[in-house]
PDB file of C-alpha atoms in Angstrom:
ATOM      1  CA  MET H 255       4.161   9.956 -19.771  1.00 47.00           C
ATOM      2  CA  ARG H 256       5.888   6.209 -21.761  1.00 50.00           C
ATOM      3  CA  ASP H 257       9.237   6.576 -19.688  1.00 59.00           C
ATOM      4  CA  SER H 258       9.605   2.229 -21.392  1.00 68.00           C
ATOM      5  CA  ASN H 259      13.221   2.262 -18.802  1.00 74.00           C
ATOM      6  CA  ARG H 260      11.176   2.752 -16.392  1.00 71.00           C
ATOM      7  CA  LEU H 261       7.970   1.437 -16.494  1.00 71.00           C
ATOM      8  CA  GLN H 262      10.515  -2.379 -18.097  1.00 76.00           C
ATOM      9  CA  ARG H 263      11.608  -1.623 -14.063  1.00 79.00           C
ATOM     10  CA  LEU H 264       8.543  -1.815 -13.125  1.00 79.00           C
ATOM     11  CA  GLN H 265       7.916  -5.506 -15.639  1.00 80.00           C
ATOM     12  CA  GLN H 266      11.042  -6.786 -13.861  1.00 85.00           C
ATOM     13  CA  ARG H 267      10.588  -6.031  -9.898  1.00 88.00           C
ATOM     14  CA  PRO H 268       6.170  -7.725  -9.666  1.00 93.00           C
ATOM     15  CA  LEU H 269       4.901  -5.436  -7.234  1.00 95.00           C
ATOM     16  CA  TRP H 270       3.721  -7.701  -4.781  1.00 95.00           C
ATOM     17  CA  ASP H 271       7.800  -9.305  -5.144  1.00 93.00           C
ATOM     18  CA  PHE H 272       8.558  -5.908  -3.783  1.00 94.00           C
ATOM     19  CA  ALA H 273       5.675  -5.910  -1.084  1.00 94.00           C
ATOM     20  CA  LEU H 274       6.879  -8.777   0.688  1.00 94.00           C
ATOM     21  CA  ALA H 275      10.809  -7.351   0.930  1.00 93.00           C
ATOM     22  CA  LEU H 276       9.546  -4.552   2.092  1.00 94.00           C
ATOM     23  CA  TYR H 277       7.480  -5.097   4.179  1.00 93.00           C
ATOM     24  CA  ALA H 278       9.937  -7.521   5.997  1.00 92.00           C
ATOM     25  CA  ARG H 279      11.699  -4.321   6.648  1.00 93.00           C
ATOM     26  CA  PRO H 280      12.033  -3.097  10.240  1.00 93.00           C
ATOM     27  CA  GLY H 281       8.877  -1.500  11.631  1.00 94.00           C
ATOM     28  CA  VAL H 282       6.894  -1.366   7.976  1.00 95.00           C
ATOM     29  CA  GLU H 283       4.929  -3.746   9.444  1.00 95.00           C
ATOM     30  CA  GLN H 284       3.943  -2.686  12.767  1.00 96.00           C
ATOM     31  CA  ALA H 285       4.159   0.920  10.326  1.00 96.00           C
ATOM     32  CA  CYS H 286       1.813  -0.800   7.949  1.00 95.00           C
ATOM     33  CA  LEU H 287      -0.982  -1.832  11.065  1.00 94.00           C
ATOM     34  CA  THR H 288      -1.200   1.765  12.086  1.00 94.00           C
ATOM     35  CA  LEU H 289      -1.796   3.748   8.824  1.00 94.00           C
ATOM     36  CA  GLN H 290      -4.277   0.560   8.871  1.00 92.00           C
ATOM     37  CA  ASP H 291      -5.774   0.210  11.354  1.00 90.00           C
ATOM     38  CA  GLU H 292      -5.703   4.132  12.967  1.00 88.00           C
ATOM     39  CA  ALA H 293      -5.383   6.187   9.658  1.00 90.00           C
ATOM     40  CA  GLY H 294      -8.327   3.638   7.951  1.00 89.00           C
ATOM     41  CA  VAL H 295      -5.120   3.584   5.034  1.00 92.00           C
ATOM     42  CA  ASP H 296      -5.537   1.072   2.282  1.00 93.00           C
ATOM     43  CA  VAL H 297      -1.858  -1.235   3.051  1.00 94.00           C
ATOM     44  CA  CYS H 298      -2.470  -2.160  -0.778  1.00 96.00           C
ATOM     45  CA  GLU H 299      -2.717   1.083  -1.850  1.00 95.00           C
ATOM     46  CA  LEU H 300       0.088   1.789  -0.097  1.00 95.00           C
ATOM     47  CA  LEU H 301       2.255  -0.321  -1.199  1.00 96.00           C
ATOM     48  CA  PHE H 302       1.656   0.174  -4.492  1.00 96.00           C
ATOM     49  CA  HIS H 303       2.853   4.146  -4.714  1.00 94.00           C
ATOM     50  CA  CYS H 304       6.176   3.056  -2.992  1.00 94.00           C
ATOM     51  CA  TRP H 305       6.526   0.169  -5.908  1.00 94.00           C
ATOM     52  CA  LEU H 306       5.961   2.940  -8.609  1.00 92.00           C
ATOM     53  CA  TYR H 307       8.154   5.491  -6.266  1.00 91.00           C
ATOM     54  CA  GLN H 308      11.086   3.083  -6.090  1.00 88.00           C
ATOM     55  CA  GLN H 309      10.923   3.507  -9.739  1.00 87.00           C
ATOM     56  CA  GLY H 310      10.735   7.223  -9.688  1.00 86.00           C
ATOM     57  CA  LEU H 311       6.945   7.026 -11.060  1.00 89.00           C
ATOM     58  CA  ALA H 312       3.671   8.689  -9.523  1.00 90.00           C
ATOM     59  CA  ALA H 313      -0.223   7.314 -10.376  1.00 92.00           C
ATOM     60  CA  SER H 314      -1.708  10.395 -11.638  1.00 90.00           C
ATOM     61  CA  PRO H 315      -4.174  12.144  -9.524  1.00 89.00           C
ATOM     62  CA  GLY H 316      -7.532  11.677 -12.305  1.00 89.00           C
ATOM     63  CA  PRO H 317      -6.860   7.872 -13.515  1.00 90.00           C
ATOM     64  CA  LEU H 318      -5.546   7.261  -9.926  1.00 91.00           C
ATOM     65  CA  ALA H 319      -9.172   8.174  -8.532  1.00 90.00           C
ATOM     66  CA  THR H 320     -11.094   5.043 -10.769  1.00 89.00           C
ATOM     67  CA  ILE H 321      -8.377   2.509  -9.842  1.00 92.00           C
ATOM     68  CA  ARG H 322      -8.501   3.565  -6.026  1.00 93.00           C
ATOM     69  CA  ALA H 323     -12.581   3.568  -6.095  1.00 91.00           C
ATOM     70  CA  GLU H 324     -12.855   0.079  -7.616  1.00 93.00           C
ATOM     71  CA  ARG H 325      -9.338  -1.654  -5.390  1.00 94.00           C
ATOM     72  CA  MET H 326     -11.032   0.216  -2.123  1.00 93.00           C
ATOM     73  CA  ALA H 327     -14.314  -1.961  -3.165  1.00 94.00           C
ATOM     74  CA  TRP H 328     -12.320  -4.730  -3.043  1.00 95.00           C
ATOM     75  CA  GLN H 329     -10.678  -4.433  -0.145  1.00 94.00           C
ATOM     76  CA  GLN H 330     -14.044  -3.220   1.495  1.00 94.00           C
ATOM     77  CA  GLN H 331     -16.113  -6.484   0.683  1.00 96.00           C
ATOM     78  CA  VAL H 332     -13.116  -9.115   0.443  1.00 97.00           C
ATOM     79  CA  THR H 333      -9.860  -8.881   2.280  1.00 96.00           C
ATOM     80  CA  ALA H 334     -11.737  -6.380   4.666  1.00 94.00           C
ATOM     81  CA  THR H 335     -14.474  -9.429   5.387  1.00 97.00           C
ATOM     82  CA  LEU H 336     -12.060 -11.945   5.757  1.00 97.00           C
ATOM     83  CA  ARG H 337      -9.899 -10.011   7.613  1.00 95.00           C
ATOM     84  CA  THR H 338     -13.196  -8.871  10.465  1.00 96.00           C
ATOM     85  CA  LEU H 339     -13.641 -12.551  10.515  1.00 97.00           C
ATOM     86  CA  ARG H 340     -10.306 -13.632  11.139  1.00 97.00           C
ATOM     87  CA  ARG H 341      -9.567 -10.694  13.859  1.00 96.00           C
ATOM     88  CA  ARG H 342     -12.933 -12.119  15.715  1.00 97.00           C
ATOM     89  CA  LEU H 343     -11.954 -15.465  16.129  1.00 97.00           C
ATOM     90  CA  LYS H 344      -8.907 -14.857  17.474  1.00 97.00           C
ATOM     91  CA  PRO H 345     -10.304 -15.081  21.420  1.00 97.00           C
ATOM     92  CA  GLU H 346     -11.917 -18.413  20.509  1.00 97.00           C
ATOM     93  CA  ALA H 347      -8.663 -19.839  18.223  1.00 96.00           C
ATOM     94  CA  ALA H 348      -7.478 -19.099  21.933  1.00 96.00           C
ATOM     95  CA  HIS H 349      -8.578 -22.355  23.376  1.00 96.00           C
ATOM     96  CA  ASN H 350     -10.445 -23.800  20.982  1.00 97.00           C
ATOM     97  CA  GLU H 351      -8.400 -26.133  17.585  1.00 97.00           C
ATOM     98  CA  ALA H 352     -11.194 -26.345  15.095  1.00 97.00           C
ATOM     99  CA  VAL H 353     -11.785 -22.613  15.955  1.00 97.00           C
ATOM    100  CA  LYS H 354      -7.808 -21.853  15.607  1.00 97.00           C
ATOM    101  CA  ALA H 355      -7.196 -24.135  11.802  1.00 98.00           C
ATOM    102  CA  LEU H 356     -10.578 -21.480  10.631  1.00 98.00           C
ATOM    103  CA  ARG H 357      -8.510 -18.747  11.689  1.00 97.00           C
ATOM    104  CA  ALA H 358      -5.185 -20.005   9.981  1.00 97.00           C
ATOM    105  CA  THR H 359      -7.762 -21.059   6.472  1.00 98.00           C
ATOM    106  CA  LEU H 360      -8.786 -17.167   6.726  1.00 97.00           C
ATOM    107  CA  GLN H 361      -5.550 -15.601   7.234  1.00 97.00           C
ATOM    108  CA  SER H 362      -4.144 -17.358   4.298  1.00 97.00           C
ATOM    109  CA  ALA H 363      -8.143 -16.545   2.104  1.00 98.00           C
ATOM    110  CA  GLU H 364      -6.622 -12.914   3.622  1.00 96.00           C
ATOM    111  CA  LEU H 365      -2.736 -12.743   2.401  1.00 96.00           C
ATOM    112  CA  GLN H 366      -4.131 -14.714  -1.340  1.00 97.00           C
ATOM    113  CA  ALA H 367      -7.267 -11.369  -1.201  1.00 97.00           C
ATOM    114  CA  GLU H 368      -3.908  -9.107  -0.833  1.00 96.00           C
ATOM    115  CA  ARG H 369      -2.006 -10.299  -3.575  1.00 97.00           C
ATOM    116  CA  GLU H 370      -4.656 -10.426  -5.801  1.00 97.00           C
ATOM    117  CA  ASN H 371      -5.539  -7.208  -5.089  1.00 97.00           C
ATOM    118  CA  LEU H 372      -1.648  -5.886  -5.355  1.00 97.00           C
ATOM    119  CA  GLN H 373      -1.348  -7.939  -8.483  1.00 96.00           C
ATOM    120  CA  ARG H 374      -4.104  -5.543  -9.825  1.00 96.00           C
ATOM    121  CA  TRP H 375      -3.053  -2.535  -8.576  1.00 96.00           C
ATOM    122  CA  GLN H 376       0.211  -3.590 -10.893  1.00 95.00           C
ATOM    123  CA  GLN H 377      -1.695  -4.944 -13.648  1.00 94.00           C
ATOM    124  CA  TRP H 378      -3.345  -0.919 -13.835  1.00 94.00           C
ATOM    125  CA  ALA H 379      -0.515   0.284 -13.445  1.00 92.00           C
ATOM    126  CA  LEU H 380       1.840  -1.789 -16.496  1.00 90.00           C
ATOM    127  CA  GLY H 381      -1.593  -1.407 -18.630  1.00 87.00           C
ATOM    128  CA  SER H 382      -0.877   2.954 -18.340  1.00 71.00           C
ATOM    129  CA  SER H 383      -0.244   4.254 -22.138  1.00 70.00           C
ATOM    130  CA  ASP H 384       0.780   8.260 -23.331  1.00 63.00           C
ATOM    131  CA  ALA H 385      -3.577   8.734 -24.460  1.00 60.00           C
ATOM    132  CA  ASP H 386      -4.324   7.620 -20.407  1.00 71.00           C
ATOM    133  CA  ALA H 387      -1.617   9.416 -18.221  1.00 82.00           C
ATOM    134  CA  ARG H 388      -1.683   7.071 -15.722  1.00 89.00           C
ATOM    135  CA  LEU H 389       1.631   7.442 -14.419  1.00 88.00           C
ATOM    136  CA  THR H 390       4.076  10.427 -13.809  1.00 87.00           C
ATOM    137  CA  LYS H 391       7.668  10.933 -13.740  1.00 86.00           C
ATOM    138  CA  SER H 392       7.828  11.688  -9.175  1.00 83.00           C
ATOM    139  CA  ASP H 393      10.053  14.535  -8.958  1.00 78.00           C
ATOM    140  CA  ILE H 394       9.606  13.678  -4.956  1.00 77.00           C
ATOM    141  CA  SER H 395      13.039  13.936  -3.105  1.00 75.00           C
ATOM    142  CA  GLN H 396      13.968  11.273  -0.150  1.00 70.00           C
ATOM    143  CA  HIS H 397      13.340  13.835   2.963  1.00 72.00           C
ATOM    144  CA  ASN H 398       9.567  14.535   1.012  1.00 84.00           C
ATOM    145  CA  VAL H 399       9.052  10.884   0.641  1.00 88.00           C
ATOM    146  CA  ALA H 400       6.668  11.098   4.166  1.00 89.00           C
ATOM    147  CA  GLN H 401       4.413  13.922   3.095  1.00 87.00           C
ATOM    148  CA  TRP H 402       4.341  12.860   0.204  1.00 88.00           C
ATOM    149  CA  LEU H 403       2.445  10.053   0.714  1.00 89.00           C
ATOM    150  CA  GLN H 404       0.604  11.503   3.545  1.00 89.00           C
ATOM    151  CA  ASP H 405      -0.602  14.142   0.406  1.00 87.00           C
ATOM    152  CA  THR H 406      -1.270  10.916  -1.744  1.00 87.00           C
ATOM    153  CA  LEU H 407      -3.375   8.757   0.729  1.00 87.00           C
ATOM    154  CA  PHE H 408      -5.234  11.580   2.320  1.00 83.00           C
ATOM    155  CA  SER H 409      -7.760  13.891   1.136  1.00 66.00           C
ATOM    156  CA  THR H 410      -7.592  16.139   3.379  1.00 58.00           C
ATOM    157  CA  PRO H 411      -3.946  17.215   5.486  1.00 59.00           C
ATOM    158  CA  LEU H 412      -3.738  15.436   9.204  1.00 56.00           C
ATOM    159  CA  ASP H 413      -3.718  18.989  10.807  1.00 51.00           C
ATOM    160  CA  ASN H 414      -7.016  19.666   9.251  1.00 49.00           C
ATOM    161  CA  ASP H 415      -8.592  16.757  10.143  1.00 50.00           C
ATOM    162  CA  LEU H 416     -11.113  17.016  13.040  1.00 39.00           C
ATOM    163  CA  CYS H 417     -11.773  13.051  13.445  1.00 47.00           C
ATOM    164  CA  ARG H 418      -8.819  12.130  14.641  1.00 53.00           C
ATOM    165  CA  ALA H 419      -7.386  12.912  17.875  1.00 63.00           C
ATOM    166  CA  PRO H 420      -3.635  14.847  18.227  1.00 67.00           C
ATOM    167  CA  ARG H 421      -2.608  11.561  19.972  1.00 76.00           C
ATOM    168  CA  GLY H 422      -3.231   9.509  16.075  1.00 79.00           C
ATOM    169  CA  ARG H 423      -1.717  11.545  14.372  1.00 84.00           C
ATOM    170  CA  GLU H 424       0.959  11.547  15.716  1.00 88.00           C
ATOM    171  CA  ARG H 425       0.816   7.830  15.654  1.00 91.00           C
ATOM    172  CA  THR H 426      -0.293   8.238  11.343  1.00 91.00           C
ATOM    173  CA  ARG H 427       2.700  10.840  10.904  1.00 90.00           C
ATOM    174  CA  ALA H 428       5.719   8.474  12.509  1.00 93.00           C
ATOM    175  CA  ALA H 429       4.074   5.744  10.779  1.00 94.00           C
ATOM    176  CA  LEU H 430       4.166   7.576   7.496  1.00 94.00           C
ATOM    177  CA  PHE H 431       8.230   8.272   7.991  1.00 91.00           C
ATOM    178  CA  ALA H 432       9.127   5.020   9.594  1.00 92.00           C
ATOM    179  CA  LEU H 433       7.935   3.542   6.390  1.00 93.00           C
ATOM    180  CA  ALA H 434       9.948   6.457   4.017  1.00 91.00           C
ATOM    181  CA  SER H 435      12.562   5.587   6.113  1.00 90.00           C
ATOM    182  CA  GLN H 436      12.819   2.061   4.478  1.00 91.00           C
ATOM    183  CA  LEU H 437      12.189   2.821   0.780  1.00 85.00           C
ATOM    184  CA  ASP H 438      15.442   2.688  -0.982  1.00 63.00           C
ATOM    185  CA  ARG H 439      16.532   5.573  -2.149  1.00 45.00           C
ATOM    186  CA  CYS H 440      15.072   6.299  -6.057  1.00 42.00           C
ATOM    187  CA  GLU H 441      17.469   5.085  -8.508  1.00 43.00           C
ATOM    188  CA  SER H 442      17.488   7.759 -11.581  1.00 39.00           C
ATOM    189  CA  PRO H 443      16.369   6.720 -14.704  1.00 40.00           C
ATOM    190  CA  ARG H 444      19.386   5.535 -17.252  1.00 36.00           C
TER     191      ARG H 444
END
């Protein structure tokens, strides 16, 4: 897929800027945290798909699997390690200024790791060519965004995942709908 208008619009709105703007919208932060903590969703990948959706694009499943594995390794080895350390220090930071400062440093490092991850997702998308077909035009209607995100992020349907409690499925779906409700309608290419 070579749609220079869509790719040009991706270049004009960096993924990091898009992620910050979306994350600041009502309910998005909580939805992302719910999806991360209860459903194991990589929020950077989630934001990446939302960014593509905004420009009428989607990642092709084959090429996506390769970059997903690479980016997931980063998330697990770098970002999640920093997050775990930061969260582990939270109780002690409440009454120890030195630990509070350390926790703030870890939080900053975690944010930098997420930014680097998003930049790598963006580089991958912008490196798309007809030959590798990383991106395709998206035909997702605004009414189906939550379902599309669910299908893109989860390898099995939520209803068939026996490990997930019914209440967890409900919270996961609610988080997907909350996030989808904050995405602007996809612009038609000119």
